[in-house]
Every structure is written in C-alpha cells, then in structure tokens.
Short mmCIF file of C-alpha atoms in Angstrom, two decimals:
data_model
loop_
_atom_site.label_atom_id
_atom_site.label_comp_id
_atom_site.label_asym_id
_atom_site.label_seq_id
_atom_site.Cartn_x
_atom_site.Cartn_y
_atom_site.Cartn_z
CA MET A 26 13.29 22.37 -1.71
CA THR A 27 10.84 24.76 -2.40
CA PRO A 28 6.90 24.89 -2.82
CA LEU A 29 7.42 25.11 -7.13
CA GLY A 30 10.34 22.66 -7.03
CA ILE A 31 8.02 20.13 -5.32
CA ALA A 32 5.44 20.98 -7.29
CA ASP A 33 7.72 20.34 -10.29
CA LEU A 34 8.95 16.57 -9.16
CA PRO A 35 6.78 13.85 -10.86
CA TYR A 36 5.11 10.81 -9.49
CA ARG A 37 6.48 7.06 -8.12
CA PRO A 38 4.51 4.68 -9.97
CA CYS A 39 3.40 2.57 -7.19
CA VAL A 40 1.17 -0.53 -6.62
CA GLY A 41 -1.29 -1.04 -3.57
CA VAL A 42 -2.71 -4.39 -2.92
CA MET A 43 -6.14 -3.93 -0.80
CA LEU A 44 -5.62 -7.87 1.04
CA ALA A 45 -8.83 -8.39 2.37
CA ASN A 46 -9.73 -12.32 4.12
CA THR A 47 -13.04 -14.37 3.92
CA ALA A 48 -14.35 -12.19 6.60
CA GLY A 49 -14.11 -9.12 4.53
CA ARG A 50 -11.45 -7.48 6.57
CA ILE A 51 -8.29 -6.04 5.54
CA PHE A 52 -4.85 -6.40 5.79
CA VAL A 53 -2.66 -3.71 7.60
CA GLY A 54 0.90 -3.56 8.74
CA GLN A 55 2.14 -1.46 11.13
CA ARG A 56 5.73 0.51 9.02
CA ILE A 57 8.61 -0.83 10.61
CA ASP A 58 10.68 2.53 10.24
CA SER A 59 7.92 4.63 12.00
CA ASP A 60 7.83 6.62 15.83
CA PRO A 61 4.07 7.35 15.28
CA SER A 62 1.42 5.50 14.66
CA ALA A 63 1.53 4.67 10.60
CA TRP A 64 -0.55 1.61 9.69
CA GLN A 65 -1.34 1.20 6.02
CA MET A 66 -1.90 -1.67 3.69
CA PRO A 67 1.28 -2.88 1.27
CA GLN A 68 2.23 -0.87 -1.27
CA GLY A 69 5.63 0.37 -2.92
CA GLY A 70 7.07 1.13 -6.12
CA ILE A 71 7.03 -0.73 -10.43
CA GLU A 72 10.77 -1.93 -10.98
CA PRO A 73 12.21 -1.11 -14.06
CA GLY A 74 11.10 -3.98 -16.72
CA GLU A 75 7.47 -4.40 -14.44
CA ASP A 76 4.57 -4.12 -14.99
CA ALA A 77 1.90 -3.10 -11.82
CA ASN A 78 0.26 -7.34 -11.93
CA GLN A 79 3.82 -8.04 -11.64
CA ALA A 80 4.90 -5.81 -9.36
CA ALA A 81 1.62 -5.29 -7.01
CA PHE A 82 2.16 -9.58 -6.46
CA ARG A 83 6.20 -9.09 -5.45
CA GLU A 84 5.15 -6.17 -3.41
CA LEU A 85 2.79 -8.54 -1.42
CA CYS A 86 5.12 -11.30 -0.97
CA GLU A 87 7.86 -9.04 0.63
CA GLU A 88 5.22 -7.22 2.40
CA THR A 89 3.23 -10.36 3.66
CA GLY A 90 4.90 -13.18 3.06
CA VAL A 91 1.73 -13.81 1.23
CA THR A 92 2.57 -15.80 -2.78
CA ARG A 93 0.47 -15.79 -4.92
CA ASP A 94 -1.33 -19.01 -5.02
CA LEU A 95 -3.11 -17.89 -1.35
CA VAL A 96 -4.82 -14.48 -2.91
CA THR A 97 -7.50 -13.44 -6.23
CA VAL A 98 -7.61 -10.79 -8.01
CA GLN A 99 -10.35 -9.56 -7.23
CA ALA A 100 -10.44 -5.86 -9.01
CA ARG A 101 -7.69 -3.21 -10.11
CA THR A 102 -8.45 1.43 -9.86
CA SER A 103 -9.94 2.44 -12.74
CA GLY A 104 -6.84 4.30 -12.67
CA TRP A 105 -3.97 5.83 -11.27
CA LEU A 106 -4.35 7.11 -8.03
CA THR A 107 -2.03 10.17 -6.39
CA TYR A 108 -0.67 12.04 -3.16
CA ASP A 109 1.26 14.37 -2.23
CA LEU A 110 4.07 13.87 0.80
CA PRO A 111 4.14 16.22 3.18
CA PRO A 112 6.83 19.02 1.70
CA ASP A 113 9.58 18.20 5.13
CA LEU A 114 8.78 14.27 3.29
CA VAL A 115 9.84 15.51 -0.03
CA PRO A 116 13.46 15.84 0.45
CA ARG A 117 14.23 12.42 3.01
CA LEU A 118 12.30 10.05 0.38
CA TRP A 119 13.28 8.88 -2.35
CA ASN A 120 16.59 11.36 -2.85
CA GLY A 121 13.68 13.86 -3.26
CA ARG A 122 12.62 12.99 -6.58
CA PHE A 123 9.62 12.73 -6.42
CA ARG A 124 6.96 14.36 -4.58
CA GLY A 125 4.55 11.61 -3.72
CA GLN A 126 2.99 8.88 -5.50
CA LYS A 127 0.86 7.58 -8.23
CA GLN A 128 -1.18 4.26 -7.22
CA ARG A 129 -2.66 1.44 -9.15
CA TRP A 130 -4.13 -0.38 -6.21
CA TYR A 131 -5.35 -4.02 -6.47
CA CYS A 132 -8.10 -6.12 -4.22
CA MET A 133 -7.16 -9.87 -3.15
CA ARG A 134 -9.19 -12.24 -1.69
CA PHE A 135 -6.90 -13.77 0.80
CA GLY A 136 -7.49 -17.68 1.18
CA GLY A 137 -4.85 -18.77 3.45
CA THR A 138 -4.42 -18.31 7.47
CA ASP A 139 -3.00 -16.10 9.40
CA ALA A 140 -0.70 -18.71 10.00
CA GLN A 141 0.76 -17.92 6.16
CA ILE A 142 1.50 -14.52 6.67
CA ASN A 143 5.03 -13.78 8.07
CA ILE A 144 5.96 -9.33 8.18
CA ARG A 145 9.34 -10.74 9.33
CA THR A 146 10.28 -11.32 5.46
CA GLN A 147 14.02 -10.36 3.85
CA ASN A 148 13.38 -6.79 3.84
CA PRO A 149 10.79 -6.41 7.14
CA GLU A 150 8.67 -3.19 6.18
CA PHE A 151 6.36 -3.82 9.23
CA SER A 152 7.10 -4.30 12.86
CA ASP A 153 3.06 -5.42 13.50
CA TRP A 154 0.68 -6.62 11.05
CA LYS A 155 -3.41 -6.95 11.89
CA TRP A 156 -7.35 -7.55 9.79
CA ILE A 157 -8.60 -4.33 10.34
CA ASP A 158 -12.77 -2.98 9.62
CA ARG A 159 -13.38 -1.24 6.57
CA ALA A 160 -15.36 2.03 8.72
CA ASP A 161 -11.84 1.94 11.03
CA LEU A 162 -9.16 1.60 7.87
CA VAL A 163 -9.25 5.51 6.62
CA ALA A 164 -9.20 6.95 10.39
CA SER A 165 -5.95 4.13 11.15
CA ILE A 166 -4.04 6.08 8.09
CA VAL A 167 -1.08 8.74 8.30
CA PRO A 168 -2.83 11.93 7.11
CA PHE A 169 -1.84 12.58 3.86
CA LYS A 170 -2.68 9.15 2.64
CA ARG A 171 -6.60 9.21 3.34
CA GLU A 172 -7.62 10.00 0.72
CA VAL A 173 -6.28 7.75 -1.29
CA TYR A 174 -7.48 4.98 1.22
CA ALA A 175 -10.69 5.88 1.26
CA GLN A 176 -10.93 6.05 -3.29
CA VAL A 177 -9.48 2.77 -2.83
CA LEU A 178 -12.31 2.06 -0.46
CA ALA A 179 -15.42 3.72 -2.54
CA GLU A 180 -13.33 1.32 -5.71
CA PHE A 181 -13.83 -1.86 -3.80
CA GLY A 182 -16.20 -2.00 -0.56
CA ASN A 183 -18.17 -3.84 -2.32
CA ARG A 184 -16.11 -6.60 -3.25
CA LEU A 185 -15.13 -6.94 0.74
CA GLY A 186 -18.32 -8.85 1.96
#
C-alpha cells in the first residue's frame, strides 16, 4: 500500500477501557499475539448494532473476564481519539481496510478482587496482566499508541486517586 492509499482509508471505530483498581493503579495486558513486549489497556472494535457503551462493557468482559457489576463508569473521553498504524501493519490488520483506529475511552473503577480477573477467556488476547502506576503507563505501550494513551491519562488522570 502506498502512503496516499493508506491516508485515504477510514479509521476503525473502537472503544478502550482504562480500568483502575481502588489504589489508582491501571490494568494492562500483554498482547498474546506479539513477540516484543506489547502491553495495552482493554480495547476493541464496535460491532454493528452496538453503541460505544455496550462495546466498552463487552470488550472489558471478553478480554479480562470483568463483568459490569464489578465496575463503576467514572468518565468517558469528550471526543474520539485517533491513532495511525505503522504503514507495514496496515495491510496485515483488518484486511487492510483501516488506517488505524478512532477510539472512545472509558474510565472505570474496578471494585472486585484480582481473583475475579480472568484473561483466559474464550478468545484470549492477553498472555499476562498487571496493575501499573500511571507514571509508567505511556512508556510501557507500543510507540504508535503512546500519544493516545497520553491523551487518555490527561483526561482521566485526576480520577485515579
């Protein structure tokens, strides 16, 4: 794909969840499909007929096993945040139909216990998980997503405690 061809592609509609525990630490998972370290917060596409709120709860449960009754929604980003994929990834992801993602992020407070987190879901996306301090979040993420994570922290950081 040429750079101009990539620039003409749309963004994939997506949601992301910043899940914070009672100590204000943030959930991140190690992507199961990545050899180099690729930590991220739960996120995923919005399915047809689904709104962003529904997608956020579905993605959270699909990736972490955390159900709606274990979280409280504290905030949602004021708008959509976008990132572009590196050009070499565009043809390999989503059949080359998207240049990156536009994301609506949610800040959710986890009220459960670590034992209630289960990344061994029906279609696992993470091989490991941990709670991370906000100061370490952005540096732990793949470079092409760091700006979005910095924006999410700017919007939600005061809600972490």
